[in-house]
mmCIF file of C-alpha atoms in Angstrom:
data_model
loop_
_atom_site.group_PDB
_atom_site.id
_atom_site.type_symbol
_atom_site.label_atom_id
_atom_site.label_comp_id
_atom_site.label_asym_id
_atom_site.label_seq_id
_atom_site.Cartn_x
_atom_site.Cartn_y
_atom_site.Cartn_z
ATOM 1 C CA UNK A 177 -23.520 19.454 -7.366
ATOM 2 C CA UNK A 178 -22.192 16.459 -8.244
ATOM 3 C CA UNK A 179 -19.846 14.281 -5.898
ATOM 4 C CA UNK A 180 -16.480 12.827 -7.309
ATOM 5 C CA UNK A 181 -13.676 11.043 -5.646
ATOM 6 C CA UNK A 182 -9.713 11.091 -6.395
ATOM 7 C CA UNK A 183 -6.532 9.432 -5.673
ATOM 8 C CA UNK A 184 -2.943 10.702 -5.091
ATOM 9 C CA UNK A 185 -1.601 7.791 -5.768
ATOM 10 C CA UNK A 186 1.970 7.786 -4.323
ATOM 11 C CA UNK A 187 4.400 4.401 -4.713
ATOM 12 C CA UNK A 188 6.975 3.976 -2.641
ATOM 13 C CA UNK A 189 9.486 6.386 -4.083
ATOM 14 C CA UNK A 190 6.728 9.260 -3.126
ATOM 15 C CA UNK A 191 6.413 9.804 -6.733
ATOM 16 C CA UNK A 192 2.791 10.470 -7.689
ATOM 17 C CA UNK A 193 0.360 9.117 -10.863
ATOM 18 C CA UNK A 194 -1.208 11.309 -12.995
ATOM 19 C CA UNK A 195 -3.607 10.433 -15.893
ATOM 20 C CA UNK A 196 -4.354 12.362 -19.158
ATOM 21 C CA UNK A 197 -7.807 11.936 -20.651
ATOM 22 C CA UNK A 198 -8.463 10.884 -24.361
ATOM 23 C CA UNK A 199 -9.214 13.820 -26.927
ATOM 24 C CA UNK A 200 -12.749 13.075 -27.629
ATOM 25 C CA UNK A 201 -13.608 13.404 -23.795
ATOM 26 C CA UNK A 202 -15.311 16.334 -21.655
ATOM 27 C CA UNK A 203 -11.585 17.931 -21.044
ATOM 28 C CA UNK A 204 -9.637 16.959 -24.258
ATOM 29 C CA UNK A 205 -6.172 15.728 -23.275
ATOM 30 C CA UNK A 206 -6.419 17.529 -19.600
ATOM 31 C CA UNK A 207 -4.176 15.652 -17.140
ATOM 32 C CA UNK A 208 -6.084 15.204 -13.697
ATOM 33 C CA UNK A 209 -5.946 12.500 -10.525
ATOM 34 C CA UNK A 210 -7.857 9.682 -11.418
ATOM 35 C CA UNK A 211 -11.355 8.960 -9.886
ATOM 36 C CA UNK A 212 -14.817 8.946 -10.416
ATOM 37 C CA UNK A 213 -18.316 9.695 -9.179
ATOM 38 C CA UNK A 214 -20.222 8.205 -6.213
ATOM 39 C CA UNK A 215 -23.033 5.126 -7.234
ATOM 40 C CA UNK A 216 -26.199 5.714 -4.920
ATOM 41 C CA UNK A 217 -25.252 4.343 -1.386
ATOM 42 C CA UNK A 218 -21.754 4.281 -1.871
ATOM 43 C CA UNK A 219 -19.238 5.519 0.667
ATOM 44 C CA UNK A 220 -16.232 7.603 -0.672
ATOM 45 C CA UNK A 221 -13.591 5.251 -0.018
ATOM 46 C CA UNK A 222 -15.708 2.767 -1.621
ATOM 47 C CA UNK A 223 -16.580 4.678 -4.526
ATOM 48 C CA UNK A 224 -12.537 5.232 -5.056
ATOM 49 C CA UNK A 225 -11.149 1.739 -4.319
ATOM 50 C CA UNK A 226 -13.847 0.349 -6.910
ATOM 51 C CA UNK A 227 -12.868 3.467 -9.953
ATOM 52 C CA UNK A 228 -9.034 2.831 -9.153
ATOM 53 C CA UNK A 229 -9.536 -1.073 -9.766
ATOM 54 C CA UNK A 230 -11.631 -0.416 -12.900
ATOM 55 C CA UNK A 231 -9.867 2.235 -14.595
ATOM 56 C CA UNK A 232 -6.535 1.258 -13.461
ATOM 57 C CA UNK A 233 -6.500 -2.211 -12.343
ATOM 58 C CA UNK A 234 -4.696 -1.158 -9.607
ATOM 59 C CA UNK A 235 -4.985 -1.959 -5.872
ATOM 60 C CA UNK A 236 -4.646 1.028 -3.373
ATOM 61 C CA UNK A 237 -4.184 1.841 0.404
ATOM 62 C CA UNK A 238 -6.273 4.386 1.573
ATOM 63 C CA UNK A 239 -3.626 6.791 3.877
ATOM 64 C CA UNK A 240 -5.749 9.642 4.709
ATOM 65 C CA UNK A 241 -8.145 12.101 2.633
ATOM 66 C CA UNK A 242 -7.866 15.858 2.379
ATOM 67 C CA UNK A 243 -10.425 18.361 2.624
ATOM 68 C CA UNK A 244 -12.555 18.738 -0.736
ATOM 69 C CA UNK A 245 -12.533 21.404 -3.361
ATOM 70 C CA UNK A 246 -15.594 22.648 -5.326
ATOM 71 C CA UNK A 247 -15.363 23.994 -8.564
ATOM 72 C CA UNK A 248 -17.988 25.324 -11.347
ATOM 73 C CA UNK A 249 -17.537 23.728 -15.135
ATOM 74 C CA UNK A 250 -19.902 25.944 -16.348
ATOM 75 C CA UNK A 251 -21.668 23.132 -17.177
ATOM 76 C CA UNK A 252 -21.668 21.250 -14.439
ATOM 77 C CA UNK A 253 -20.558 21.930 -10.473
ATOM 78 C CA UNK A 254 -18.502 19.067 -9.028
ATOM 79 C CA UNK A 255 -17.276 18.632 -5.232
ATOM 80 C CA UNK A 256 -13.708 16.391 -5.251
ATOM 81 C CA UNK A 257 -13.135 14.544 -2.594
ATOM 82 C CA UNK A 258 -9.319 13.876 -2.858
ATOM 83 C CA UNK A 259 -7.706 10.672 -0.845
ATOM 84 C CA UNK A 260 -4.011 10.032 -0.435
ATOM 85 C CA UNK A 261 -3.161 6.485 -1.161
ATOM 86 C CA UNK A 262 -0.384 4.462 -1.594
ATOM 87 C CA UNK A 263 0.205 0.972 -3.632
ATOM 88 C CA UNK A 264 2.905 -1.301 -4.579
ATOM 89 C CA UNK A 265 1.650 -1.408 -8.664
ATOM 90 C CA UNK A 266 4.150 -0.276 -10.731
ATOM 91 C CA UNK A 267 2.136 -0.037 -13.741
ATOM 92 C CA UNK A 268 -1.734 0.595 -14.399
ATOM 93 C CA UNK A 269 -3.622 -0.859 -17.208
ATOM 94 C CA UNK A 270 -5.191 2.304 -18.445
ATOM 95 C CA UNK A 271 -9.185 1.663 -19.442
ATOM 96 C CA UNK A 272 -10.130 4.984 -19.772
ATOM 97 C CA UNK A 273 -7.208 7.227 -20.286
ATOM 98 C CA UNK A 274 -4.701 7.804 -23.078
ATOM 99 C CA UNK A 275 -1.708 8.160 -21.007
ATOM 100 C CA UNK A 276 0.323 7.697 -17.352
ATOM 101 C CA UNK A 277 2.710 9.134 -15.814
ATOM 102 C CA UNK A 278 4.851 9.089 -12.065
ATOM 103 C CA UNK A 279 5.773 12.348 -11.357
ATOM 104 C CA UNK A 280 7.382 13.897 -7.961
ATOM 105 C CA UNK A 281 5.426 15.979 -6.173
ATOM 106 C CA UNK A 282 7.472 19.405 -6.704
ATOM 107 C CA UNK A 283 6.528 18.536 -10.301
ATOM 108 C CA UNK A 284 3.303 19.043 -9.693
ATOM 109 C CA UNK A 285 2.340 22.713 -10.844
ATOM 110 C CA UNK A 286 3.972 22.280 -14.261
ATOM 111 C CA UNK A 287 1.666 19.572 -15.165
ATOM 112 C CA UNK A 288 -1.706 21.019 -17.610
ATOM 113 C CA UNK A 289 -4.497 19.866 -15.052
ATOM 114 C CA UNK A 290 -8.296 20.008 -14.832
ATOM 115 C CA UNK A 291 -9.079 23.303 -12.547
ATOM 116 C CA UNK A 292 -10.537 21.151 -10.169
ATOM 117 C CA UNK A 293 -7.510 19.088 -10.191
ATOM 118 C CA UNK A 294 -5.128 22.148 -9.760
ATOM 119 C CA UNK A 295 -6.866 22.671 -6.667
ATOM 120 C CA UNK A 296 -6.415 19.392 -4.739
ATOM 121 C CA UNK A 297 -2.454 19.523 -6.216
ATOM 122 C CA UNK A 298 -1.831 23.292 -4.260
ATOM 123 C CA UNK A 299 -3.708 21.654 -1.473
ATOM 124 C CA UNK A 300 -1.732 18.441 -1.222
ATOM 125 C CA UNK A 301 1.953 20.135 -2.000
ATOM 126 C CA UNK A 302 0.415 22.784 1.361
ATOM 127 C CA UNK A 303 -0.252 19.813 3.116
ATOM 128 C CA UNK A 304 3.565 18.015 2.846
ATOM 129 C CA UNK A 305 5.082 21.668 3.008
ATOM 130 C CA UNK A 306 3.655 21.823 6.490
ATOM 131 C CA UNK A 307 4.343 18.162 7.500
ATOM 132 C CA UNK A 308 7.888 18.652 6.754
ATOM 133 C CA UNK A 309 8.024 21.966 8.817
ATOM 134 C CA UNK A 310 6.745 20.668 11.672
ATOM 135 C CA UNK A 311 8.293 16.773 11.710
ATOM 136 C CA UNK A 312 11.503 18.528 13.018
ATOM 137 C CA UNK A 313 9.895 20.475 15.726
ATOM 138 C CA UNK A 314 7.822 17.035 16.670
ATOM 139 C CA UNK A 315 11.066 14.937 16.494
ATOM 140 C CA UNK A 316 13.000 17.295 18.673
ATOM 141 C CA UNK A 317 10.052 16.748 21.111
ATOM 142 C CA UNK A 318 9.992 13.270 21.473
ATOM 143 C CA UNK A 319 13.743 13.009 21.615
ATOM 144 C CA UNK A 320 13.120 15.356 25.208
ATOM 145 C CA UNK A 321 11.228 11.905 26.506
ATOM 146 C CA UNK A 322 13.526 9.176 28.090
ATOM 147 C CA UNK A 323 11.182 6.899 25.905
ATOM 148 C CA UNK A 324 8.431 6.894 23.477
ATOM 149 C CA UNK A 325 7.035 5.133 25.118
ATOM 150 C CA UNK A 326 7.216 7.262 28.173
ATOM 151 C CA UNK A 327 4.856 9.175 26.484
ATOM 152 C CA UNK A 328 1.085 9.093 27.195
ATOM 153 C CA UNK A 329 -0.004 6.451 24.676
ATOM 154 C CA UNK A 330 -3.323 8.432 23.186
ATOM 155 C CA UNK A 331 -0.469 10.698 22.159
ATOM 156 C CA UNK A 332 1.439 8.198 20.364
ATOM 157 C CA UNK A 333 -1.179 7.015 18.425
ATOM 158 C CA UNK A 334 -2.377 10.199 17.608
ATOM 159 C CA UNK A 335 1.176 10.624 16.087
ATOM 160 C CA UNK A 336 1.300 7.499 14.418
ATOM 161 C CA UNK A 337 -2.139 8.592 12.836
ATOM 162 C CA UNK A 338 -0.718 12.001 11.483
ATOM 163 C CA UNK A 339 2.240 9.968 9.296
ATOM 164 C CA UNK A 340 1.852 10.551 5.901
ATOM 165 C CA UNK A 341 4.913 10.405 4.150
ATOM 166 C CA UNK A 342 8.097 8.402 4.228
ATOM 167 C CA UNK A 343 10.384 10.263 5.692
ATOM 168 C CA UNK A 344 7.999 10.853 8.812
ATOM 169 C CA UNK A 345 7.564 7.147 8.714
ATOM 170 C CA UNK A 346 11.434 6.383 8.658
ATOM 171 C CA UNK A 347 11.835 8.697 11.396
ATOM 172 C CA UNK A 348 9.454 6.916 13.524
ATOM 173 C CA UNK A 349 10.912 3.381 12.393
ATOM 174 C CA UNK A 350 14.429 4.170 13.680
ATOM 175 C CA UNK A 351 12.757 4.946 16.880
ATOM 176 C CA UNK A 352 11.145 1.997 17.044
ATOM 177 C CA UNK A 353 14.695 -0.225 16.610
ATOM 178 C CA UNK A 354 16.339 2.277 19.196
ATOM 179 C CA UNK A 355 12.942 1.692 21.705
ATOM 180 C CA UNK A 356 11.426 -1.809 22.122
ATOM 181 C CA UNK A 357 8.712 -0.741 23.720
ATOM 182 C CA UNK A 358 7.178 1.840 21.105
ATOM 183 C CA UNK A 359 8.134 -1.275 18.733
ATOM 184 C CA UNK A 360 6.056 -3.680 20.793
ATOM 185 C CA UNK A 361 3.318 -0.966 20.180
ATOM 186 C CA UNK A 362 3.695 -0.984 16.511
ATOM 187 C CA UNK A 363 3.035 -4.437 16.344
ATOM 188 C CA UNK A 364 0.270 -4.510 18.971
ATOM 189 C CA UNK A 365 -1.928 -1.314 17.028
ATOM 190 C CA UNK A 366 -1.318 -3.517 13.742
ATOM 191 C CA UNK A 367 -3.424 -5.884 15.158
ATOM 192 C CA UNK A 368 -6.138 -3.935 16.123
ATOM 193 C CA UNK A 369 -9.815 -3.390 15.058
ATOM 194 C CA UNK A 370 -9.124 0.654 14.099
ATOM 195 C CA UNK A 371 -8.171 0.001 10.207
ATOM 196 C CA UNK A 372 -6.602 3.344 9.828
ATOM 197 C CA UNK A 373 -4.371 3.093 13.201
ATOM 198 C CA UNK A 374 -3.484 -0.450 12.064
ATOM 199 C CA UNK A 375 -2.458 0.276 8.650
ATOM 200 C CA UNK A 376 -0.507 3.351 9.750
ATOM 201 C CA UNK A 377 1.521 1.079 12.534
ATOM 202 C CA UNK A 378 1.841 -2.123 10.084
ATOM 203 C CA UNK A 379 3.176 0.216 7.358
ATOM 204 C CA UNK A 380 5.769 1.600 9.975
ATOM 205 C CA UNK A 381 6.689 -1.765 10.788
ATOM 206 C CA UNK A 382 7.429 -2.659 7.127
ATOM 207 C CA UNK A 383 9.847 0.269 7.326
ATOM 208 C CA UNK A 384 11.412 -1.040 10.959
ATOM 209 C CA UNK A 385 12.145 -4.411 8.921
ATOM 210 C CA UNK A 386 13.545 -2.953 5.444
ATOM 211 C CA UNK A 387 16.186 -1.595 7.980
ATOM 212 C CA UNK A 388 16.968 -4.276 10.866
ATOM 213 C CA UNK A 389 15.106 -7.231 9.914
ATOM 214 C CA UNK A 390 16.293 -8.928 12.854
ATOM 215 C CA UNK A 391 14.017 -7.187 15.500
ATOM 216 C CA UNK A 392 10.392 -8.493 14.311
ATOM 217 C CA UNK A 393 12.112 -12.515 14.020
ATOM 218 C CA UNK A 394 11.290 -13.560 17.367
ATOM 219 C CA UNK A 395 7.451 -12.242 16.432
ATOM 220 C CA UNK A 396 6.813 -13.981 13.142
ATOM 221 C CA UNK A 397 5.407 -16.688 14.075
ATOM 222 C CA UNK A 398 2.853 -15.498 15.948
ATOM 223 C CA UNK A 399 2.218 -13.158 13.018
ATOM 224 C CA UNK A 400 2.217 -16.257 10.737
ATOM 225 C CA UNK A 401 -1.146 -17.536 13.293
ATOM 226 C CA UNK A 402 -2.581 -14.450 13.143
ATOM 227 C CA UNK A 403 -2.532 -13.556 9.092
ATOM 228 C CA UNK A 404 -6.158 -15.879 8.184
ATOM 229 C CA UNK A 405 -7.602 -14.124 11.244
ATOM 230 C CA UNK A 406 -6.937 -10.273 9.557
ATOM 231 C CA UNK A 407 -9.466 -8.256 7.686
ATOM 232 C CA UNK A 408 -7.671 -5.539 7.023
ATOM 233 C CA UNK A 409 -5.995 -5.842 3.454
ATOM 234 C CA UNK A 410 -3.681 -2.898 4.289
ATOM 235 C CA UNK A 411 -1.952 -5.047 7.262
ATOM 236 C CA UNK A 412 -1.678 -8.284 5.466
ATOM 237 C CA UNK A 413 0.108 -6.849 2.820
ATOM 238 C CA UNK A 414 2.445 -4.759 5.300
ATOM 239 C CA UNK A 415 2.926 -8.479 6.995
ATOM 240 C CA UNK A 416 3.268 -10.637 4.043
ATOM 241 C CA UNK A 417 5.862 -8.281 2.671
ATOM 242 C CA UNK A 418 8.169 -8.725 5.780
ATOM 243 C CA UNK A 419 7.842 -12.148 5.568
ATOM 244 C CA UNK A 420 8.357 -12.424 1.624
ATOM 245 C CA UNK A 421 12.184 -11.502 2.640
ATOM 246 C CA UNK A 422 12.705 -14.044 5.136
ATOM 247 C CA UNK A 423 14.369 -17.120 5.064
ATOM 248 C CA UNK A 424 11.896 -19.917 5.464
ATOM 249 C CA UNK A 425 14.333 -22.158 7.346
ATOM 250 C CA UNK A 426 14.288 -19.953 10.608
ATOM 251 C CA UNK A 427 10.543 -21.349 10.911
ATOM 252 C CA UNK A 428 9.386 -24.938 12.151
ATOM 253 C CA UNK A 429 7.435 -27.281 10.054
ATOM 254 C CA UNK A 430 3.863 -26.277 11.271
ATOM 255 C CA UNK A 431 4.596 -22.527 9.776
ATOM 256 C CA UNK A 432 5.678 -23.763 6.728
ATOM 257 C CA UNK A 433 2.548 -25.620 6.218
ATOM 258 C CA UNK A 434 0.360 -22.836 7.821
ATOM 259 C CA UNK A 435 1.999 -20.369 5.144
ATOM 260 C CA UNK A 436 1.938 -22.263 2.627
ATOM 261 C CA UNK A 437 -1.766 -23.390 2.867
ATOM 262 C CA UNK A 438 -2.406 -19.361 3.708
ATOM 263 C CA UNK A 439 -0.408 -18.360 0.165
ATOM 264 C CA UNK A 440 -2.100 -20.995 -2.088
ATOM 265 C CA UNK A 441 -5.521 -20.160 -0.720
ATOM 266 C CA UNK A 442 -4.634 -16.431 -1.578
ATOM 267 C CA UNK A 443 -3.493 -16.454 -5.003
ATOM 268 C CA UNK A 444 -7.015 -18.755 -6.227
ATOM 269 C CA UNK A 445 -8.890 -16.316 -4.372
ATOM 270 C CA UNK A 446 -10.255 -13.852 -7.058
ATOM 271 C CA UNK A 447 -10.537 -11.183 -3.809
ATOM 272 C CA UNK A 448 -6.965 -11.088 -2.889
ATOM 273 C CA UNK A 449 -5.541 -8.018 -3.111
ATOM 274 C CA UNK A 450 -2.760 -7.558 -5.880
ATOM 275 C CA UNK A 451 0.008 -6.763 -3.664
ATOM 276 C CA UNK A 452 -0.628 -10.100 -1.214
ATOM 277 C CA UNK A 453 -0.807 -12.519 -4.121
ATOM 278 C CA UNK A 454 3.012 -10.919 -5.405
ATOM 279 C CA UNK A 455 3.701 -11.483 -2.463
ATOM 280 C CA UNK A 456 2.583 -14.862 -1.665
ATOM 281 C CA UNK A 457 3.952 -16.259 -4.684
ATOM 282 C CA UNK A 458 7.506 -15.064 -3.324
ATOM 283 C CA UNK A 459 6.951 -16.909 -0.165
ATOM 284 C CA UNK A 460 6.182 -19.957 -1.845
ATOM 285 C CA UNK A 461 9.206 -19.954 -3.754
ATOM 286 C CA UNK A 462 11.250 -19.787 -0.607
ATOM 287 C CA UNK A 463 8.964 -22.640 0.535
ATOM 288 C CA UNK A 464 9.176 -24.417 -2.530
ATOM 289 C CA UNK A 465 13.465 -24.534 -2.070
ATOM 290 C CA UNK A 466 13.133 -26.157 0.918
ATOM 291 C CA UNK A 467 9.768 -28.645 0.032
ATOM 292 C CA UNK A 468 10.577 -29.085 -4.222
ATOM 293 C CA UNK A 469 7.343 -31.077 -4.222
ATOM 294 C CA UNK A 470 5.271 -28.377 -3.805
ATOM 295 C CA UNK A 471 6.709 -26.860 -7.258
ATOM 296 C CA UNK A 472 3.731 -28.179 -9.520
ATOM 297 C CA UNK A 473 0.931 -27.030 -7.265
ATOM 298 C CA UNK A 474 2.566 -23.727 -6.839
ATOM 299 C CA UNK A 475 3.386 -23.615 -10.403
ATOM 300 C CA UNK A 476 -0.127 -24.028 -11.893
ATOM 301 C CA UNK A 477 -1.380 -21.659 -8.927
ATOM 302 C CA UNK A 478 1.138 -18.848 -10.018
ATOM 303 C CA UNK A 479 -0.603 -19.318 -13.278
ATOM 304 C CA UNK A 480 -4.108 -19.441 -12.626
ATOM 305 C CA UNK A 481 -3.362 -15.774 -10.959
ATOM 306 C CA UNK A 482 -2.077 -14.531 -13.978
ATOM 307 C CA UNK A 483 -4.740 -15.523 -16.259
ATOM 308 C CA UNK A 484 -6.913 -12.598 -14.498
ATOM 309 C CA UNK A 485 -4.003 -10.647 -13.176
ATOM 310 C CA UNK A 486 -2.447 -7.009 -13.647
ATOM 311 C CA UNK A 487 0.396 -6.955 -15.684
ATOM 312 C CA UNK A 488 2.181 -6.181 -12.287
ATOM 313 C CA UNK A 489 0.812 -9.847 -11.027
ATOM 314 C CA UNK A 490 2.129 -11.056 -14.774
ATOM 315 C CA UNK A 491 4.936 -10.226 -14.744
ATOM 316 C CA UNK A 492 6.314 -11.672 -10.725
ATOM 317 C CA UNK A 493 4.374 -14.492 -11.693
ATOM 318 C CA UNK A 494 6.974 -14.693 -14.742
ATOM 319 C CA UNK A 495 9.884 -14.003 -12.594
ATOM 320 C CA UNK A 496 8.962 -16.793 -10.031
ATOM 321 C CA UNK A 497 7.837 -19.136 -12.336
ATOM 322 C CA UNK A 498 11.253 -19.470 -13.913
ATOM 323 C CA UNK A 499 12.711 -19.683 -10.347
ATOM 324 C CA UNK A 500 10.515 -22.602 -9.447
ATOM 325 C CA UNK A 501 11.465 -24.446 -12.692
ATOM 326 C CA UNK A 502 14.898 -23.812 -11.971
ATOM 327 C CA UNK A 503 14.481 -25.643 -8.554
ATOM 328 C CA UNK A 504 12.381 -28.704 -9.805
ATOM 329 C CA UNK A 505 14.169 -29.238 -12.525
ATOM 330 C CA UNK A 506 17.261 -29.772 -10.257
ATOM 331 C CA UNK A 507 15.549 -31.868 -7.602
#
């Protein structure tokens, strides 16, 4: 039996990809989740993280992964392994498919899939049936609690570990702005060495701040010192999307110099995830308004990231380019 990994790739309107293979492949022109098999010595999330970037170009979060499915080809026996990620791509660069598409997830039994593929879809449409069922009955729980944070706190992390879709995570971010405390936990579990616990509470965070920026303010600057010291891609690009929306002038001089130096070193770094370099190059546009000398080193970074970019990196790169000129040729 042979091992292969998938990815329900959901972006941040919950709609989900779907690939179609070419007509001279093993399923002519089935549509399926895209993935691949396991290299010798490869861990699952490995072996999807690497497929995604090669036959997408596309850089994922890893939220969770469901139970696998087995299923007999005839010619072949496969075991999926199906993971539920998210990213902030808009568009792959297809390598090895003929065709794309976003579709919502009540969409998903009209699409023509791979058996295998069928599987995993009933499986992940059970899976956000039941989540919605019972984030009512868990909501009208914690509302029984003074607090959240009230609450035992193995319990609350538990919970923050069972989000997996945005409604649950709005529901928990309005809490947060109503309860300081379970907000001061959000931001203390984002820093922590448990990757899945950290992404979970950074990604609620980035929700918190969509809504009522004002609440994480006093807390950026620490967060500023603490973004070289992160290893976890999934809560440097929850971070450096909250602070892509800030104005720059509410910092002193020594963040502006500590973000900027963090934002230049990301965008020539050929490891930096997709989403942090669109984001960095916003932030140094905001820095670049209040420093115009920095425009021509920011400039010919922007572009040195698109050379080798996605045409999602391409095409902010465009869009802030022309900002920056607009600034520099002004100054």
């Amino acid at each position: 039996m042979t091992d292969v990994t998938c990815a329900i790739i959901r972006d941040e309107e919950e709609r989900i990809l779907v690939v179609q293979r070419g007509k001279n492949s093993e399923h002519p022109c089935k549509w399926e989740f895209p993935g691949g098999k396991c290299r010798s010595g490869e861990s699952y999330e490995d072996c999807i993280m690497r497929e995604i970037r090669e036959e997408l170009v596309m850089e994922i979060a890893i939220c969770s992964r469901l139970n696998p499915v087995e299923y007999d080809y005839g010619i072949k026996k496969i075991r999926l392994i199906p993971f539920v990620c998210d990213t902030l791509d808009d568009e792959p660069q297809l390598k090895e498919h003929i065709a794309y598409l976003w579709i919502l997830p009540a969409d998903l039994p009209s699409v023509d899939f791979l058996e295998a593929d069928i599987l995993v879809a009933g499986n992940y449409l059970s899976l956000i049936s039941n989540i919605r069922k019972n984030q009512e009955d868990e909501g009208c729980r914690r509302e029984k609690n003074e607090t959240m944070g009230s609450s035992d706190e193995q319990e609350l992390i538990d919970f923050i570990n069972r989000v997996m879709s945005m409604k649950e995570a709005d529901w928990l971010a309005e809490a947060a702005h109503a309860n300081p405390d379970l907000f001061g936990k959000l931001l203390e579990y984002s820093l922590k060495d448990d990757n899945r616990l950290a992404f979970k509470a950074s990604w609620i965070l980035t929700k918190v701040c969509d809504k009522y920026p004002e609440i994480i303010r006093p807390h950026l600057r620490d967060v500023i010192s603490h973004l070289p010291g992160i290893k976890n891609d999934s809560v440097t690009r929850s971070f450096m999307r909250i602070l892509s929306f800030e104005d720059m002038r509410i910092f002193r001089e020594e963040q502006h110099g500590l973000l900027a130096s963090y934002c230049l070193s990301g965008l020539n770094s050929s490891v930096t995830p997709v989403a942090v370099k669109a984001y960095a190059m916003e932030i140094l546009y905001r820095l670049t308004v209040l420093y115009p000398e920095l425009g021509n080193e920011v400039s010919a970074s922007i572009r040195s990231a698109m050379e080798e970019g996605s045409p999602g990196i391409i095409s902010r790169g465009r869009a802030v380019l022309k900002k920056i000129t607009g600034i520099t040729s002004d100054s």
